[in-house]
Coordinates of C-alpha atoms in Angstrom, one line a residue:
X74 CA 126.0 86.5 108.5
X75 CA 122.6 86.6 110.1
X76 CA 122.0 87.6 113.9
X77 CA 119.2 86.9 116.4
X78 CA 116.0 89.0 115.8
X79 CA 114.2 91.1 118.2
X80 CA 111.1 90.2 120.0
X81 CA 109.1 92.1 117.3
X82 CA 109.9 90.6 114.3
X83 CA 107.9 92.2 111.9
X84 CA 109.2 92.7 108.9
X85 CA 110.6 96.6 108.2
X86 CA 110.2 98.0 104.7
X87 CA 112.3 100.1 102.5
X88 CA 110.8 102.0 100.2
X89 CA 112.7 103.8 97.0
X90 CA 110.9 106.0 95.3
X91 CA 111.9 107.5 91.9
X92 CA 110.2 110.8 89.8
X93 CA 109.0 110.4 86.4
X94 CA 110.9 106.9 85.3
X95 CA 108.7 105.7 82.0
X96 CA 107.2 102.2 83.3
X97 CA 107.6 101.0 79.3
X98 CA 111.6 100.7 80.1
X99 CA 110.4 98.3 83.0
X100 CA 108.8 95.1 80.8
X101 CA 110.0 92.5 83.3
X102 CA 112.5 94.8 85.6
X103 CA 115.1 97.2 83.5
X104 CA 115.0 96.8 80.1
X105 CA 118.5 95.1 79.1
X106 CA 120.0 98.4 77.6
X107 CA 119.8 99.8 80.8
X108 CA 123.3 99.9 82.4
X109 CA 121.3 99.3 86.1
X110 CA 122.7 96.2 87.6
X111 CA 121.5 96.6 91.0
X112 CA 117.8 97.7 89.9
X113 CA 118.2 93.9 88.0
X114 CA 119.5 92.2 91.0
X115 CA 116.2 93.3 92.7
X116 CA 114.0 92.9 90.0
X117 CA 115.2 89.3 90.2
X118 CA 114.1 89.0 93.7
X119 CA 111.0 90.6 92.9
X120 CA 107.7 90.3 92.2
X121 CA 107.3 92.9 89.2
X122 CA 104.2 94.3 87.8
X123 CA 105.0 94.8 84.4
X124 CA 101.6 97.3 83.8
X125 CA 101.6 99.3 86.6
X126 CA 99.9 102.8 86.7
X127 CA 99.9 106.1 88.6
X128 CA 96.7 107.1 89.9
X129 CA 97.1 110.6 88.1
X130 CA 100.1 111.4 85.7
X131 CA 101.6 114.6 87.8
X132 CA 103.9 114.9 91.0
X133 CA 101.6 115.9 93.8
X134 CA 98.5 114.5 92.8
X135 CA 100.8 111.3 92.1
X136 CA 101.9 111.0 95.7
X137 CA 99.1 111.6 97.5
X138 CA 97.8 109.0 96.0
X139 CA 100.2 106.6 96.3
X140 CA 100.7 107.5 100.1
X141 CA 96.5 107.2 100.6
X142 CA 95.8 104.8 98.2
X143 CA 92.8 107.4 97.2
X144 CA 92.0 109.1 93.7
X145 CA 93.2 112.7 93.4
X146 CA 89.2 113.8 93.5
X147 CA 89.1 112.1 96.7
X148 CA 92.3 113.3 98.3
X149 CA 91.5 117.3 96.6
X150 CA 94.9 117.0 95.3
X151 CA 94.2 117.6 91.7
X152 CA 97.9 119.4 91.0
X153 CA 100.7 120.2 92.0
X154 CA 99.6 123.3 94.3
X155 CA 96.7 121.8 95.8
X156 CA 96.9 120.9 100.0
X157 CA 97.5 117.2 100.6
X158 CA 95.0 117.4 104.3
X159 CA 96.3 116.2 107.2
X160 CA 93.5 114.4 108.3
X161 CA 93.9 111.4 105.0
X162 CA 95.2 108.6 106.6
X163 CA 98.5 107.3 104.6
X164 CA 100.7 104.2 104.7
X165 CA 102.7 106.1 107.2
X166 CA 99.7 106.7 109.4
X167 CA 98.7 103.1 109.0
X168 CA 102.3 101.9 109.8
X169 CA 103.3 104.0 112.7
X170 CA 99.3 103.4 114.3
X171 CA 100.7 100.0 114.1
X172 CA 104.2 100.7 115.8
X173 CA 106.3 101.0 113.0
X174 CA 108.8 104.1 113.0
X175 CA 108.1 105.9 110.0
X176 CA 110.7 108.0 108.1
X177 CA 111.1 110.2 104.9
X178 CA 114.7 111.1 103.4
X179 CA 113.5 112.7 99.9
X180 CA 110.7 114.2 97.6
X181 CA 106.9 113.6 98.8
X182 CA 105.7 117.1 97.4
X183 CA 103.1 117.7 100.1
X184 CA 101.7 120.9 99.3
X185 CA 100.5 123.0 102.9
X186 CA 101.4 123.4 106.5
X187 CA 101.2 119.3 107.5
X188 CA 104.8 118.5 105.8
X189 CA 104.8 114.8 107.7
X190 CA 101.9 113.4 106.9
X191 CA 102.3 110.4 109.1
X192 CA 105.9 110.3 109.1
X193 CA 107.7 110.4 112.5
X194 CA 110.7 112.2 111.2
X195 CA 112.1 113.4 108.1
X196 CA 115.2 113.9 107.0
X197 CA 115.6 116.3 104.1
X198 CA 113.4 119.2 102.8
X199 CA 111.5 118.8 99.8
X200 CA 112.7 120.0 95.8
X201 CA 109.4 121.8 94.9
X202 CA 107.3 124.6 97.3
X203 CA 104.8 123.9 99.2
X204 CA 102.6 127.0 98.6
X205 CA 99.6 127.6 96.1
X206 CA 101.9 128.9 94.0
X207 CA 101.9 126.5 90.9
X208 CA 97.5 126.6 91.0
X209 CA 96.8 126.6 87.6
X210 CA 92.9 128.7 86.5
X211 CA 90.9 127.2 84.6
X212 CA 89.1 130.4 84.4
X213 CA 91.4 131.2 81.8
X214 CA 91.4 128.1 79.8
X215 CA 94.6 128.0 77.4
X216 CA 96.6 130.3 79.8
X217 CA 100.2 129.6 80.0
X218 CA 101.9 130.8 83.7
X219 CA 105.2 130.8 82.3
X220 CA 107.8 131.1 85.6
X221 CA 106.1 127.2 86.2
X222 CA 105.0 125.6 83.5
X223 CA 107.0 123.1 81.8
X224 CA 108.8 124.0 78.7
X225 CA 111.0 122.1 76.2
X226 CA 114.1 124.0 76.9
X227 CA 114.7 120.9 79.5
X228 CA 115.2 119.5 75.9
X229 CA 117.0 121.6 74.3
X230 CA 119.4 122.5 77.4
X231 CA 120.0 118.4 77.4
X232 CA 123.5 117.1 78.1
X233 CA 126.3 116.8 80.5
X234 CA 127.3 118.6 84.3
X235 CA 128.7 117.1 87.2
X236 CA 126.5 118.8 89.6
X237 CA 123.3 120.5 89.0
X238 CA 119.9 121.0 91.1
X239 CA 118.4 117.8 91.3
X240 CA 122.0 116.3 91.8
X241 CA 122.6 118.3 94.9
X242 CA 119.2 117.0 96.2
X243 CA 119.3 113.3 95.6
X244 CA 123.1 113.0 96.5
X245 CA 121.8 114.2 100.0
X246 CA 118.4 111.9 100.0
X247 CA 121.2 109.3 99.7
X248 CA 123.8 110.4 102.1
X249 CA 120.8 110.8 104.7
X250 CA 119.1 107.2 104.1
X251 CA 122.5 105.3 104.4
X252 CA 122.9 107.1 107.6
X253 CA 119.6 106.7 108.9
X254 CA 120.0 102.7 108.5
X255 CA 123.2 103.1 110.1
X256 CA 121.5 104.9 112.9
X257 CA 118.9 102.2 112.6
X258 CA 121.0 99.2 113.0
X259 CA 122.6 99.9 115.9
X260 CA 118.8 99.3 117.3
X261 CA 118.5 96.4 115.4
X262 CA 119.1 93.4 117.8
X263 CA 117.6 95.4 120.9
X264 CA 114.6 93.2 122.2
X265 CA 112.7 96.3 122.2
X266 CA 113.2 98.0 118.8
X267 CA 110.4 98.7 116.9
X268 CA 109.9 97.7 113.0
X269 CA 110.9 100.6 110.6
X270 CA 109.9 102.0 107.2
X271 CA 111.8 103.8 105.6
X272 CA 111.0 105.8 102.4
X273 CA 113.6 107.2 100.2
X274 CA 112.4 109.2 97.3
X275 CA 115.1 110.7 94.6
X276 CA 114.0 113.4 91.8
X277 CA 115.7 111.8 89.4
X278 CA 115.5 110.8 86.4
X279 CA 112.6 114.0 86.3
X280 CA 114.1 116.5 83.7
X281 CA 116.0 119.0 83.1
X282 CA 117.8 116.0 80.9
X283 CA 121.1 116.6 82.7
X284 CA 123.7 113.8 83.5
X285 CA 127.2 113.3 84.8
X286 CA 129.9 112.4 82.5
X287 CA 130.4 109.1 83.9
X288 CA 126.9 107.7 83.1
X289 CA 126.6 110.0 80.0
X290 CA 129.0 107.8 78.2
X291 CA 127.6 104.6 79.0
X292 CA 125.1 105.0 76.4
X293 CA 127.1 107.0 73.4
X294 CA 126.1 104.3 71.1
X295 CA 122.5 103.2 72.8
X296 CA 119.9 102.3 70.0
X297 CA 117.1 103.4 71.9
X298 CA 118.5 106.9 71.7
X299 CA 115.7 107.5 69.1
X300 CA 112.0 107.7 69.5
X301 CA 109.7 104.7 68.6
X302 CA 107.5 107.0 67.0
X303 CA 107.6 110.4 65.4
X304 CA 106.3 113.3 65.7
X305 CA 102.5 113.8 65.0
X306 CA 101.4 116.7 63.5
X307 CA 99.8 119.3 65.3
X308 CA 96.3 118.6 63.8
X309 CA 96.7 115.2 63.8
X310 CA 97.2 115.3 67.8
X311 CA 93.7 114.3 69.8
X312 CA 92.7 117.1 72.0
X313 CA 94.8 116.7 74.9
X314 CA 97.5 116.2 73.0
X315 CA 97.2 119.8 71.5
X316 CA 96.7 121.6 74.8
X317 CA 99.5 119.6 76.0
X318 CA 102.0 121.2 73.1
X319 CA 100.8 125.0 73.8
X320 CA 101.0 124.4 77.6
X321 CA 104.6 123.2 77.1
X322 CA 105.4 126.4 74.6
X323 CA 106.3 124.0 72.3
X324 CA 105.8 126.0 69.2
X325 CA 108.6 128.5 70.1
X326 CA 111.0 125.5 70.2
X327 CA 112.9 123.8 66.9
X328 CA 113.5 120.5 68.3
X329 CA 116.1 118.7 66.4
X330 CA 117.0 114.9 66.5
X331 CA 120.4 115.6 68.2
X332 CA 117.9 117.2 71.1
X333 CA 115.7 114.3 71.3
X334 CA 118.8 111.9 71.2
X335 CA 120.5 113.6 73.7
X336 CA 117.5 114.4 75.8
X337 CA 117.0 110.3 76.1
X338 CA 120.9 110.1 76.8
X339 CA 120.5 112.0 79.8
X340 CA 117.5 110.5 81.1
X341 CA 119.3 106.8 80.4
X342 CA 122.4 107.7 82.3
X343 CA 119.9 109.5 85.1
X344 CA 118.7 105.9 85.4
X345 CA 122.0 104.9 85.8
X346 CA 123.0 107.4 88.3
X347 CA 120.0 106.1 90.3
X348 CA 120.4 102.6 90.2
X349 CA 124.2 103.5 91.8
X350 CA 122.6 105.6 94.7
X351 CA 120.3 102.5 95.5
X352 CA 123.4 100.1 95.0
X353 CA 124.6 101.9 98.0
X354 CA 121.3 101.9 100.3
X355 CA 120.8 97.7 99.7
X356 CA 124.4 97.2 100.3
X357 CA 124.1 99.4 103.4
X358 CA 120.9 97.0 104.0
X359 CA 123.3 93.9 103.7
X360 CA 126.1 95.4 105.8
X361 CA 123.6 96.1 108.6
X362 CA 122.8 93.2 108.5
X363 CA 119.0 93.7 108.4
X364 CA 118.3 92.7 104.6
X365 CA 117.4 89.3 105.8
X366 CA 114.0 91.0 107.5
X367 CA 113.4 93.8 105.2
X368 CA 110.9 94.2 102.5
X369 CA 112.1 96.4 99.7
X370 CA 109.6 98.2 97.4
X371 CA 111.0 100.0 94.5
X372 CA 108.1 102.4 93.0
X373 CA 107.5 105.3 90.8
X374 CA 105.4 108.6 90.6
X375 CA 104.5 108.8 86.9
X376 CA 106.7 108.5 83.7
X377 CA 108.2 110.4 80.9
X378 CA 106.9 110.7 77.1
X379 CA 111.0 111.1 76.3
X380 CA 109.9 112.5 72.9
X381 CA 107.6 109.3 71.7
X382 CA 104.9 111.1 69.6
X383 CA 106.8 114.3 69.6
X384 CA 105.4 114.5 73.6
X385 CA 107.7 115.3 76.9
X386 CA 107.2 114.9 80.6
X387 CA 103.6 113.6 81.7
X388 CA 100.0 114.9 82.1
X389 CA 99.0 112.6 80.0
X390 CA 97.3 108.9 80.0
X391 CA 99.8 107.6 77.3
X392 CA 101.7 105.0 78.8
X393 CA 104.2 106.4 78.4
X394 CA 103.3 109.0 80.8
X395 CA 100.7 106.9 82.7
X396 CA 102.4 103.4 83.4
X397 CA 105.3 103.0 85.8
X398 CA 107.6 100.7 87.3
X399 CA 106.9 98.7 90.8
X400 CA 108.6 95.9 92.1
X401 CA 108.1 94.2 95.3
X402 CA 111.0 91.9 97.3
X403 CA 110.0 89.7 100.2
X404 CA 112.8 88.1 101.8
X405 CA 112.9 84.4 100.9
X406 CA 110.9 85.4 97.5
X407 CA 111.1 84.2 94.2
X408 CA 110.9 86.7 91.5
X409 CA 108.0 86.6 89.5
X410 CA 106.5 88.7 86.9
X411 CA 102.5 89.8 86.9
X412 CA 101.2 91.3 83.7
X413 CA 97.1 92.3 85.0
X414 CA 97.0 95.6 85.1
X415 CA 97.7 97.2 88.6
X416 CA 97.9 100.6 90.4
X417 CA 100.4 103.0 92.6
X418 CA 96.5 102.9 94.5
X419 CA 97.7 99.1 95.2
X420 CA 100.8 99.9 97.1
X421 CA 99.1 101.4 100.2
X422 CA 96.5 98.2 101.4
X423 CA 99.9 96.1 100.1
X424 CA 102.0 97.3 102.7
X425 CA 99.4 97.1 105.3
X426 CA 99.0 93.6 104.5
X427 CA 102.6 92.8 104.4
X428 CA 103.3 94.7 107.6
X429 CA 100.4 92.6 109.3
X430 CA 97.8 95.7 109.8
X431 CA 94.1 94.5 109.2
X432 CA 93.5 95.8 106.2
X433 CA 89.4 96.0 107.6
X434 CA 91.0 99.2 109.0
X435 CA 92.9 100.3 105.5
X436 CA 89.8 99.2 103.7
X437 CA 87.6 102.3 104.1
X438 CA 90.5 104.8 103.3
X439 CA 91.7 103.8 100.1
X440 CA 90.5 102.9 96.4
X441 CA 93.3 100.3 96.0
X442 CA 93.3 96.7 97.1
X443 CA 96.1 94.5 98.5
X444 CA 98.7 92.7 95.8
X445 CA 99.7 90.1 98.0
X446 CA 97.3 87.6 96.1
X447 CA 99.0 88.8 92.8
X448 CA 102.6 88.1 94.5
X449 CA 101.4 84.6 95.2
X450 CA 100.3 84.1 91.5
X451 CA 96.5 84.5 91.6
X452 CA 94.5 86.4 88.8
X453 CA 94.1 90.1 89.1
X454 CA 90.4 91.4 87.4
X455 CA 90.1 94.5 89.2
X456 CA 90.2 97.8 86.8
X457 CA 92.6 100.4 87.2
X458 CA 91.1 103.6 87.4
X459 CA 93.1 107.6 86.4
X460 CA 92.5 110.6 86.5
X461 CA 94.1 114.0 85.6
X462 CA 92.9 117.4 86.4
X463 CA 96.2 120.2 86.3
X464 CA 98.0 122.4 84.0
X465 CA 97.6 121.4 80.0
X466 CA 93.8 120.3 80.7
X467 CA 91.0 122.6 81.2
X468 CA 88.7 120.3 82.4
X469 CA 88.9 117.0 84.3
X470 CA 90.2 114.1 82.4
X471 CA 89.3 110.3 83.6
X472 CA 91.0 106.9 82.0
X473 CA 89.8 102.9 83.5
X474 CA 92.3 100.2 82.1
X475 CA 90.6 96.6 82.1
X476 CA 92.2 93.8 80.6
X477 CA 93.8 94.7 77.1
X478 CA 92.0 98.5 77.0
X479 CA 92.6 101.6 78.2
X480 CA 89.7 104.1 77.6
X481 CA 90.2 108.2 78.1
X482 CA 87.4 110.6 78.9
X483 CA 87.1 114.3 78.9
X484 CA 83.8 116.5 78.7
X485 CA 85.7 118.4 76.3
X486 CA 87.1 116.0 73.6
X487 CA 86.2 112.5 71.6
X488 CA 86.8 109.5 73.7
X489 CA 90.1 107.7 73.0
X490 CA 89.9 103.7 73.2
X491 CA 93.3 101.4 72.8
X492 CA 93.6 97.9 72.8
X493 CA 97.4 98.0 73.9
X494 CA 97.9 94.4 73.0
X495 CA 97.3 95.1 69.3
X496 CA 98.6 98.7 69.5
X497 CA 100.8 99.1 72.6
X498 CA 102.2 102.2 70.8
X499 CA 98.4 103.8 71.1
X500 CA 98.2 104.7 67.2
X501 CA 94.8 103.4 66.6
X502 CA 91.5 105.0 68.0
X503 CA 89.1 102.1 68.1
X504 CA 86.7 104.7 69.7
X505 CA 86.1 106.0 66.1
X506 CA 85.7 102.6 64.6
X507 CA 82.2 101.4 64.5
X508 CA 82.7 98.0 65.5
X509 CA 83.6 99.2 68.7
X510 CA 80.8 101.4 69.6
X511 CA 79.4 99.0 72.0
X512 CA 82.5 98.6 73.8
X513 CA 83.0 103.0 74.0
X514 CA 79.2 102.3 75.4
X515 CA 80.2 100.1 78.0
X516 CA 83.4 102.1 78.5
X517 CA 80.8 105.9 79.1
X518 CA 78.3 103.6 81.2
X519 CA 81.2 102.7 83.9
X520 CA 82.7 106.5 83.4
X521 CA 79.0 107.6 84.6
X522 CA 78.7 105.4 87.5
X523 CA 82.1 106.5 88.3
X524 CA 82.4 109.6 88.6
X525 CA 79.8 112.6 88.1
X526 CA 82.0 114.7 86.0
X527 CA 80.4 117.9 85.9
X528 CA 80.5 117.9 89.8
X529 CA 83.9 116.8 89.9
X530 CA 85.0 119.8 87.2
X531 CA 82.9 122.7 89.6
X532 CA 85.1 120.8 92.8
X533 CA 88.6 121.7 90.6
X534 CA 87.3 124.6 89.8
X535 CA 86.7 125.9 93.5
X536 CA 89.6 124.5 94.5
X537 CA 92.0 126.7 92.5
X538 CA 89.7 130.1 92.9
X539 CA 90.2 129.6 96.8
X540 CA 93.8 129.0 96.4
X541 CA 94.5 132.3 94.3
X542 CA 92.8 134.2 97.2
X543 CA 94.5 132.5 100.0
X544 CA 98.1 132.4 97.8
X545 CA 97.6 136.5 97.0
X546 CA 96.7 137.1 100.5
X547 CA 99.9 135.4 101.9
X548 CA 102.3 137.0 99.5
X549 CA 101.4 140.3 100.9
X550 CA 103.9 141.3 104.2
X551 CA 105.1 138.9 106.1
X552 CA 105.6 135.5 105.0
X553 CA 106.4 132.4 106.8
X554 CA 106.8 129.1 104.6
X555 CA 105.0 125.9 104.7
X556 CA 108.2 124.4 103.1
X557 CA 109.8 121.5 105.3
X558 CA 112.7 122.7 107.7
X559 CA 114.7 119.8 108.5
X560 CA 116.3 120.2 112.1
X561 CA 119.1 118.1 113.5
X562 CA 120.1 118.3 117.3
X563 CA 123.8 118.5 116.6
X564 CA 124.1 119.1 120.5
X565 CA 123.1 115.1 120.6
X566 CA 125.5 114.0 118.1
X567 CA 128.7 113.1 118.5
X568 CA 130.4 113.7 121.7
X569 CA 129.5 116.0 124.0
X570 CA 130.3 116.8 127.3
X571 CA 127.3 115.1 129.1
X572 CA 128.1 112.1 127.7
X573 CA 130.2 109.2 129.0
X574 CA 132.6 108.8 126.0
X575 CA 133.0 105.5 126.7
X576 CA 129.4 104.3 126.4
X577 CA 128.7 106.4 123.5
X578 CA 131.5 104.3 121.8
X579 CA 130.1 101.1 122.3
X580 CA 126.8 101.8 121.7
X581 CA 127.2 103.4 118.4
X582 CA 129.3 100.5 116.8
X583 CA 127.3 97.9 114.8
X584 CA 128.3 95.2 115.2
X585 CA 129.3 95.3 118.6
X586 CA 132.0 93.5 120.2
X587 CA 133.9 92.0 116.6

């Protein structure tokens, strides 16, 4: 049942955010093992953009990016310790400026004192610090800071709880967004409300590979419980590859198949678990009665190796690390699928454009353009550009994928060139093929008009010696977090005694009056 709209009519936008889902399960929405029925039912609405990448394959550097629209060496957020400045203008900034209400329930991991970053209110804290603690040195190249660093116990600790961590945390990110569109209808046919954006951003499926029974056993019998491919030896690996295995420890851990297998279980029924919480916000959306003017993006921070070459987690430009799902539903859309290559940069000048905002005032502050000419079917040329500069490197890495190729760069290695059409899997170098030397040519040309990476590896480098001093210094007495404290004004809820109980009845039932 639809109702009258208010005078402002703008559209709002709901956007669902999830950590470290592997955009390869995402060909044209879920793949069909996935047991995710309401992730399909929007995918089907959707315009889906089946090669979608990160901007830098790591949490904070990740988001800042996808908030700004700007690389990591533009934002300074090169890992996941480095401060996201409050003066970047994000697609909260660009909203609210606009006079759209701007909310957070969820995971943005913004690392120093400015924990809103253009959001008007949010509603949980965040999962990870907010501190310089997790600044990695590459003064000490090779050096593993074990109490953060990843390591593969996440896969050998795989398999079933009923609560755990990350549970706790996106069981409240989902509790707080169904009541804040609660909260949010009861504005909804006021002449006066303002358009809302609402960004909900769950941990999950981000290891440890964990899962609750009852999404556990709806893949006992997957087939894609196994790896595509196996294992490459050590000296096989290309250079990142290698740094990659000793910054994850992996050498102390025996990694059977019954780990991998269950490690993938986990992450599956994770999926699952997910696609249940959002079930409950879009039906909440229906109920509300506000689904009819709502854009609903569905989105990703980076991906997941999930064992394929023997690799786990991210910091890598694999795609299986790199790419990630979006999808995009417009109400009255048709679904449609768009295979050019496209970035998390995008989303930013996308939802300034969809929201109305000029995007002559987005323009200057991101590295993205808008996707609305891709949602209406047009041809997408524009290269996507990565990069990656945090724990497992030890010097800025930089990838650009055009058309069918994806081409790596690091100072400190060979250049790795795939043409993911042929070799989707990325098996075969063509960088050390011959025939392709032109092409690597072309590839380093753009790389050096790009970016000047000797510049950009002394910025990094700055960067993290600053931190250490600043994060030593703050550890020592008295220490007052940056982390998000969520505040609630209980004396406003409810009932309370300066309240006219009768009023307060009526005006906090939606609908009113049935």
């Amino acid at each position: 049942m639809s109702t009258a709209k208010p005078a402002d009519a703008r559209p709002n936008i709901l956007i669902i955010m999830v950590d470290q889902l592997n955009g390869t399960l995402f060909p044209d929405g879920p793949a069909d093992f996935l047991h995710a029925p309401n992730l399909k039912r929007l995918a089907a609405r959707s315009t889906r953009f089946a090669a979608n990448y990160t901007a830098s394959p790591l949490c904070a550097p990740g988001r800042a990016s996808f908030m700004s629209g700007q690389l990591p060496r533009r934002t300074r957020v090169y890992d996941n310790a480095a401060e996201f400045a409050s003066d970047i203008p994000t697609y909260a900034h660009h909203l609210r400026r606009a006079g759209y209400y701007t909310c957070l329930s969820g995971k943005m991991h913004f690392v120093g004192p400015d924990q809103m970053h253009g959001f008007e209110e949010r509603m949980t804290t965040d999962i990870y610090p907010a501190d310089f603690g997790w600044t990695p040195d590459y003064r000490k190249p090779g050096e593993r800071i074990d109490w953060w660093y990843h390591n593969l116990g996440s896969v050998t600790g795989a398999g079933v709880a009923e609560i755990s961590n990350q549970m706790e945390y996106d069981d409240e990110v989902a509790f707080f967004a169904t009541q804040k569109l609660h909260q949010l209808s009861r504005l909804s046919e006021d002449a006066d409300a303002r358009p809302w954006a609402l960004t909900v951003s769950f941990t999950h499926p981000h290891d440890p590979y964990v899962a609750r029974r009852k999404y556990w056993d709806l893949y006992e019998d997957c087939a894609e419980l196994s790896p595509r491919v196996a294992p490459i030896p050590y000296e096989a690996m290309d250079q990142h590859s290698q740094r990659l295995y000793k910054a994850n420890d992996s050498e102390r851990f025996d990694i059977t198949q019954d780990n991998v297998r269950r490690s993938r279980q986990a992450y599956f029924a994770n999926i699952s678990y997910l696609d249940d919480k959002i079930g409950g916000i879009l039906e909440t959306l229906e109920a509300t009665r506000m689904a009819d003017n709502t854009i609903v993006v569905f989105c990703s921070d980076h991906g997941d190796m999930l064992g394929e070459r023997g690799m786990w987690f991210k910091m890598c430009f694999f795609d299986g690390s790199s790419r990630v799902p979006l999808m995009i539903a417009v109400p009255g859309g048709e679904g449609r699928l768009v295979s050019e290559p496209t970035s998390n940069l995008d989303i930013t000048p996308t939802l300034a454009d969809l929201a109305g905002v000029s995007l002559a005032d987005v323009a200057p502050w991101t590295d993205g353009e808008s996707l609305l000419p891709s949602m209406r079917g047009e041809a997408r040329t524009a290269p996507v550009l990565m990069e990656y500069a945090a724990e497992g490197s030890q010097a800025p890495l930089v990838a650009i994928r055009d058309g069918k190729y994806k081409f790596s760069h690091c100072e400190l290695d060979p250049p790795l060139l795939f043409d993911l059409d042929a070799d989707p899997e990325e098996l075969n170098n063509l960088a050390t093929d011959p025939a392709h030397a032109e092409l690597v040519a072309d590839f380093m040309a753009r790389v050096r008009a790009k970016w000047d990476m000797g510049r950009y590896d002394s910025e990094v480098r700055e960067s993290q010696a600053r931190r250490w001093v600043v994060y030593e210094a703050l550890r020592n007495g008295s220490y007052y977090p940056w982390d998000f404290q969520p505040l609630q004004k209980a004396s406003e809820r409810y009932m309370r005694n300066h309240m006219d109980l009768n009023i307060l009845e009526e005006s906090q039932r939606f609908p009113r009056g049935e």
